[in-house]
Amino acid sequence: MSGDPNDEALGAAVHAAFHRQARSAPASPGLLGAVRARSQRRRVRDTVASGLALVLVVAAALAGVWALPLGDDRLPIPAATPHSPGVFAADEVRLCLVRDVDGLAEVLLSARTGGDVVRTAVTDTAGDQRFRVRTEHADTYTLHLEVLRGTPAGQPLEEARDVTVEGVAGRLGDGPRSGDRTLYLGTGVPGSTLALRVEGTGPEDARMLAWAEKLTVDTGRAACDH
Amino acid sequence: MEFDDYVLARGDALLRFAYVLCGDAHRAEDFVQEALVQCHRRWRRIERERGLDSYVRKAILRQFLSWRRRGAARDWPTDRFEERGGWDQHVEAVAERDTMHRLLAQLPRRQRAVLVLRYYEDLPDQRIAELLDCSAATVRVHAGRGLARLRRHPDLVGTARAEEDT
């Protein structure tokens, strides 16, 4: 802290205000019980999710066997590509934006899909402040998740409409050249924007927005280390 | 230290910390519960490798700063009128809230977090930087901007002087 008497007086006032406020804080009786109950609910939810994932895997395996031909050549018929890409089907996706003095330095992704955790770290190798975080292919479309320089309002879009996701403003429209359906959202880090782009015949707008609601953006890497 | 013992011993302090950060009793309880649930699963490892208090506080800070919760945390909450016991008590309560309290509530969350860690928790900038995953210089920038914003407000000059006098 500086030695400026004005700063010291202001610091003292802030200190006093916080301590006054702390006196109105809730008390902790029942906290342990509430934490245990919440932890138990979370464990049950995770167990159910893992069980469902297992059922789906078994069902997919059975479907693969079912698709085998019964003819003489015994050549397997290729199973259908998965319809729903991994991270984009995840229950919870976390992005961590790591900054250094020059701006955004690294973007980390952490997603929980069923019982598995997907983790990716992306640096700006091209030096254009464009972090290509994730690309996933479905049968009729490809999804791209990127973090870009600029604000959602500054991104080029055609026939764009304003949207709000969990209180965060964004824009949804068509890419000017590609025509890709694109959702731009603020990240909470000044000068950076989240882009979710669909190439091909993709999910409806409502599904893109629903997926964006699952997304949590943090600054720093700690939140993605878990 | 066992998880239960830690919650019983430190629960009040954690709730106060969360409450000073967000200013809402229900949200403070939610932050603390969620942070403790996250820590519960890997309690032994946290205790062995990182230090419990520091880790739990960091988890609470993450809840507070999380993007997903931004919309909810932006609005400074006031408890519902009925819960405060009627008009007279409400007027008294409002009168007790000084200008400083109101202005602190309007700060951006990261600036507020830095000020809480510096002036409520009395932590040095380097320690704050570790908790917020940024550099000490960034902490100083946030603190400087927060204080400058407070200092610019004409009502606060008197408050700061009054604090100095007492």
mmCIF file of C-alpha atoms in Angstrom, chain B residues 7-163:
data_model
loop_
_atom_site.group_PDB
_atom_site.id
_atom_site.type_symbol
_atom_site.label_atom_id
_atom_site.label_comp_id
_atom_site.label_asym_id
_atom_site.label_seq_id
_atom_site.Cartn_x
_atom_site.Cartn_y
_atom_site.Cartn_z
ATOM 1 C CA VAL B 7 -16.297 -27.082 8.942
ATOM 2 C CA LEU B 8 -17.293 -26.762 12.577
ATOM 3 C CA ALA B 9 -14.200 -24.743 13.444
ATOM 4 C CA ARG B 10 -13.953 -22.521 10.383
ATOM 5 C CA GLY B 11 -17.543 -22.365 9.108
ATOM 6 C CA ASP B 12 -18.308 -18.981 10.642
ATOM 7 C CA ALA B 13 -15.150 -17.388 9.268
ATOM 8 C CA LEU B 14 -15.797 -18.791 5.797
ATOM 9 C CA LEU B 15 -19.375 -17.513 5.827
ATOM 10 C CA ARG B 16 -18.209 -14.075 6.910
ATOM 11 C CA PHE B 17 -15.634 -14.035 4.132
ATOM 12 C CA ALA B 18 -18.204 -15.078 1.515
ATOM 13 C CA TYR B 19 -20.734 -12.605 2.878
ATOM 14 C CA VAL B 20 -18.289 -9.700 2.725
ATOM 15 C CA LEU B 21 -17.510 -10.683 -0.850
ATOM 16 C CA CYS B 22 -21.062 -10.964 -2.149
ATOM 17 C CA GLY B 23 -23.196 -9.134 0.405
ATOM 18 C CA ASP B 24 -26.046 -11.627 0.389
ATOM 19 C CA ALA B 25 -26.609 -14.206 3.117
ATOM 20 C CA HIS B 26 -28.183 -16.879 0.913
ATOM 21 C CA ARG B 27 -25.585 -16.518 -1.779
ATOM 22 C CA ALA B 28 -22.770 -16.575 0.788
ATOM 23 C CA GLU B 29 -24.106 -19.864 2.170
ATOM 24 C CA ASP B 30 -24.332 -21.235 -1.355
ATOM 25 C CA PHE B 31 -20.743 -20.225 -2.168
ATOM 26 C CA VAL B 32 -19.390 -21.769 1.025
ATOM 27 C CA GLN B 33 -21.389 -24.977 0.671
ATOM 28 C CA GLU B 34 -20.369 -25.410 -2.958
ATOM 29 C CA ALA B 35 -16.711 -24.732 -2.165
ATOM 30 C CA LEU B 36 -16.754 -27.232 0.686
ATOM 31 C CA VAL B 37 -18.474 -29.873 -1.453
ATOM 32 C CA GLN B 38 -15.756 -29.460 -4.078
ATOM 33 C CA CYS B 39 -13.063 -29.773 -1.435
ATOM 34 C CA HIS B 40 -14.711 -32.657 0.421
ATOM 35 C CA ARG B 41 -13.953 -35.166 -2.327
ATOM 36 C CA ARG B 42 -10.223 -34.545 -2.239
ATOM 37 C CA TRP B 43 -9.854 -33.450 1.339
ATOM 38 C CA ARG B 44 -6.798 -35.538 2.206
ATOM 39 C CA ARG B 45 -4.898 -34.413 -0.864
ATOM 40 C CA ILE B 46 -5.715 -30.738 -0.294
ATOM 41 C CA GLU B 47 -4.655 -31.018 3.318
ATOM 42 C CA ARG B 48 -1.406 -32.728 2.347
ATOM 43 C CA GLU B 49 -0.470 -30.580 -0.633
ATOM 44 C CA ARG B 50 -2.020 -27.169 -0.505
ATOM 45 C CA GLY B 51 -3.270 -26.047 2.883
ATOM 46 C CA LEU B 52 -6.943 -26.215 3.738
ATOM 47 C CA ASP B 53 -7.849 -22.625 4.493
ATOM 48 C CA SER B 54 -6.137 -21.256 1.449
ATOM 49 C CA TYR B 55 -7.720 -23.808 -0.843
ATOM 50 C CA VAL B 56 -11.243 -23.360 0.501
ATOM 51 C CA ARG B 57 -10.978 -19.588 0.268
ATOM 52 C CA LYS B 58 -9.779 -19.925 -3.284
ATOM 53 C CA ALA B 59 -12.757 -22.125 -4.071
ATOM 54 C CA ILE B 60 -15.101 -19.496 -2.592
ATOM 55 C CA LEU B 61 -13.407 -16.792 -4.650
ATOM 56 C CA ARG B 62 -13.867 -18.880 -7.768
ATOM 57 C CA GLN B 63 -17.578 -19.163 -7.029
ATOM 58 C CA PHE B 64 -17.794 -15.420 -6.569
ATOM 59 C CA LEU B 65 -15.842 -14.583 -9.712
ATOM 60 C CA SER B 66 -17.368 -17.278 -11.880
ATOM 61 C CA TRP B 67 -18.787 -16.103 -15.159
ATOM 62 C CA ARG B 68 -21.858 -18.279 -14.827
ATOM 63 C CA ARG B 69 -22.839 -16.470 -11.658
ATOM 64 C CA ARG B 70 -22.059 -13.025 -12.943
ATOM 65 C CA GLY B 71 -25.625 -12.070 -13.724
ATOM 66 C CA ALA B 72 -26.729 -13.049 -10.262
ATOM 67 C CA ALA B 73 -23.853 -11.390 -8.478
ATOM 68 C CA ARG B 74 -23.978 -8.118 -10.363
ATOM 69 C CA ASP B 75 -27.064 -6.886 -8.590
ATOM 70 C CA TRP B 76 -26.384 -5.853 -5.062
ATOM 71 C CA PRO B 77 -29.030 -7.660 -3.086
ATOM 72 C CA THR B 78 -31.082 -6.296 -0.273
ATOM 73 C CA ASP B 79 -32.880 -8.681 2.004
ATOM 74 C CA ARG B 80 -36.588 -8.793 1.458
ATOM 75 C CA PHE B 81 -38.551 -6.110 3.274
ATOM 76 C CA GLU B 82 -40.717 -8.597 5.176
ATOM 77 C CA GLU B 83 -37.656 -10.403 6.495
ATOM 78 C CA ARG B 84 -36.359 -7.198 8.018
ATOM 79 C CA GLY B 85 -39.376 -6.800 10.234
ATOM 80 C CA GLY B 86 -41.304 -3.881 8.807
ATOM 81 C CA TRP B 87 -40.898 -0.293 7.824
ATOM 82 C CA ASP B 88 -39.303 1.161 10.943
ATOM 83 C CA GLN B 89 -36.599 -1.418 11.144
ATOM 84 C CA HIS B 90 -36.103 -1.140 7.417
ATOM 85 C CA VAL B 91 -35.529 2.596 7.672
ATOM 86 C CA GLU B 92 -33.063 2.083 10.498
ATOM 87 C CA ALA B 93 -31.211 -0.577 8.589
ATOM 88 C CA VAL B 94 -30.965 1.577 5.507
ATOM 89 C CA ALA B 95 -29.696 4.473 7.588
ATOM 90 C CA GLU B 96 -26.967 2.290 9.044
ATOM 91 C CA ARG B 97 -25.588 1.472 5.657
ATOM 92 C CA ASP B 98 -23.086 4.159 5.033
ATOM 93 C CA THR B 99 -21.983 5.521 1.719
ATOM 94 C CA MET B 100 -18.857 3.410 1.810
ATOM 95 C CA HIS B 101 -20.857 0.207 2.038
ATOM 96 C CA ARG B 102 -22.988 1.193 -0.940
ATOM 97 C CA LEU B 103 -20.055 2.218 -3.095
ATOM 98 C CA LEU B 104 -18.070 -0.918 -2.313
ATOM 99 C CA ALA B 105 -21.033 -2.920 -3.465
ATOM 100 C CA GLN B 106 -20.937 -1.210 -6.825
ATOM 101 C CA LEU B 107 -17.326 -2.084 -7.571
ATOM 102 C CA PRO B 108 -16.566 -4.689 -10.247
ATOM 103 C CA ARG B 109 -16.230 -8.077 -8.629
ATOM 104 C CA ARG B 110 -12.508 -8.540 -9.149
ATOM 105 C CA GLN B 111 -11.751 -5.120 -7.649
ATOM 106 C CA ARG B 112 -14.036 -5.905 -4.747
ATOM 107 C CA ALA B 113 -12.372 -9.287 -4.229
ATOM 108 C CA VAL B 114 -8.953 -7.632 -4.105
ATOM 109 C CA LEU B 115 -10.153 -5.037 -1.594
ATOM 110 C CA VAL B 116 -11.795 -7.702 0.582
ATOM 111 C CA LEU B 117 -8.612 -9.766 0.613
ATOM 112 C CA ARG B 118 -6.476 -6.728 1.334
ATOM 113 C CA TYR B 119 -8.622 -4.863 3.842
ATOM 114 C CA TYR B 120 -10.799 -7.560 5.393
ATOM 115 C CA GLU B 121 -8.429 -10.521 5.330
ATOM 116 C CA ASP B 122 -5.361 -8.255 5.674
ATOM 117 C CA LEU B 123 -3.404 -10.286 3.132
ATOM 118 C CA PRO B 124 -0.305 -8.965 1.349
ATOM 119 C CA ASP B 125 -0.530 -8.422 -2.404
ATOM 120 C CA GLN B 126 1.612 -11.450 -3.221
ATOM 121 C CA ARG B 127 -0.729 -13.742 -1.292
ATOM 122 C CA ILE B 128 -3.752 -12.123 -2.955
ATOM 123 C CA ALA B 129 -2.117 -12.710 -6.328
ATOM 124 C CA GLU B 130 -1.746 -16.414 -5.522
ATOM 125 C CA LEU B 131 -5.380 -16.678 -4.518
ATOM 126 C CA LEU B 132 -6.594 -14.900 -7.647
ATOM 127 C CA ASP B 133 -4.113 -16.564 -10.023
ATOM 128 C CA CYS B 134 -2.644 -13.321 -11.233
ATOM 129 C CA SER B 135 0.464 -11.232 -10.633
ATOM 130 C CA ALA B 136 1.025 -8.913 -7.692
ATOM 131 C CA ALA B 137 1.129 -6.049 -10.189
ATOM 132 C CA THR B 138 -2.372 -6.955 -11.366
ATOM 133 C CA VAL B 139 -3.526 -6.991 -7.759
ATOM 134 C CA ARG B 140 -2.121 -3.504 -7.267
ATOM 135 C CA VAL B 141 -3.860 -2.330 -10.432
ATOM 136 C CA HIS B 142 -7.222 -3.707 -9.272
ATOM 137 C CA ALA B 143 -6.769 -2.248 -5.801
ATOM 138 C CA GLY B 144 -5.696 1.097 -7.211
ATOM 139 C CA ARG B 145 -8.664 1.261 -9.546
ATOM 140 C CA GLY B 146 -11.072 0.238 -6.809
ATOM 141 C CA LEU B 147 -9.762 2.841 -4.400
ATOM 142 C CA ALA B 148 -9.664 5.488 -7.110
ATOM 143 C CA ARG B 149 -13.268 4.794 -7.901
ATOM 144 C CA LEU B 150 -14.199 5.204 -4.255
ATOM 145 C CA ARG B 151 -12.046 8.289 -3.876
ATOM 146 C CA ARG B 152 -13.684 9.979 -6.843
ATOM 147 C CA HIS B 153 -17.081 9.857 -5.195
ATOM 148 C CA PRO B 154 -17.822 13.182 -3.536
ATOM 149 C CA ASP B 155 -19.774 11.634 -0.650
ATOM 150 C CA LEU B 156 -16.857 9.525 0.376
ATOM 151 C CA VAL B 157 -14.372 12.245 1.182
ATOM 152 C CA GLY B 158 -16.281 12.960 4.363
ATOM 153 C CA THR B 159 -16.617 9.275 5.244
ATOM 154 C CA ALA B 160 -12.921 8.603 4.869
ATOM 155 C CA ARG B 161 -12.074 11.596 7.020
ATOM 156 C CA ALA B 162 -14.590 10.551 9.646
ATOM 157 C CA GLU B 163 -12.984 7.085 9.794
#
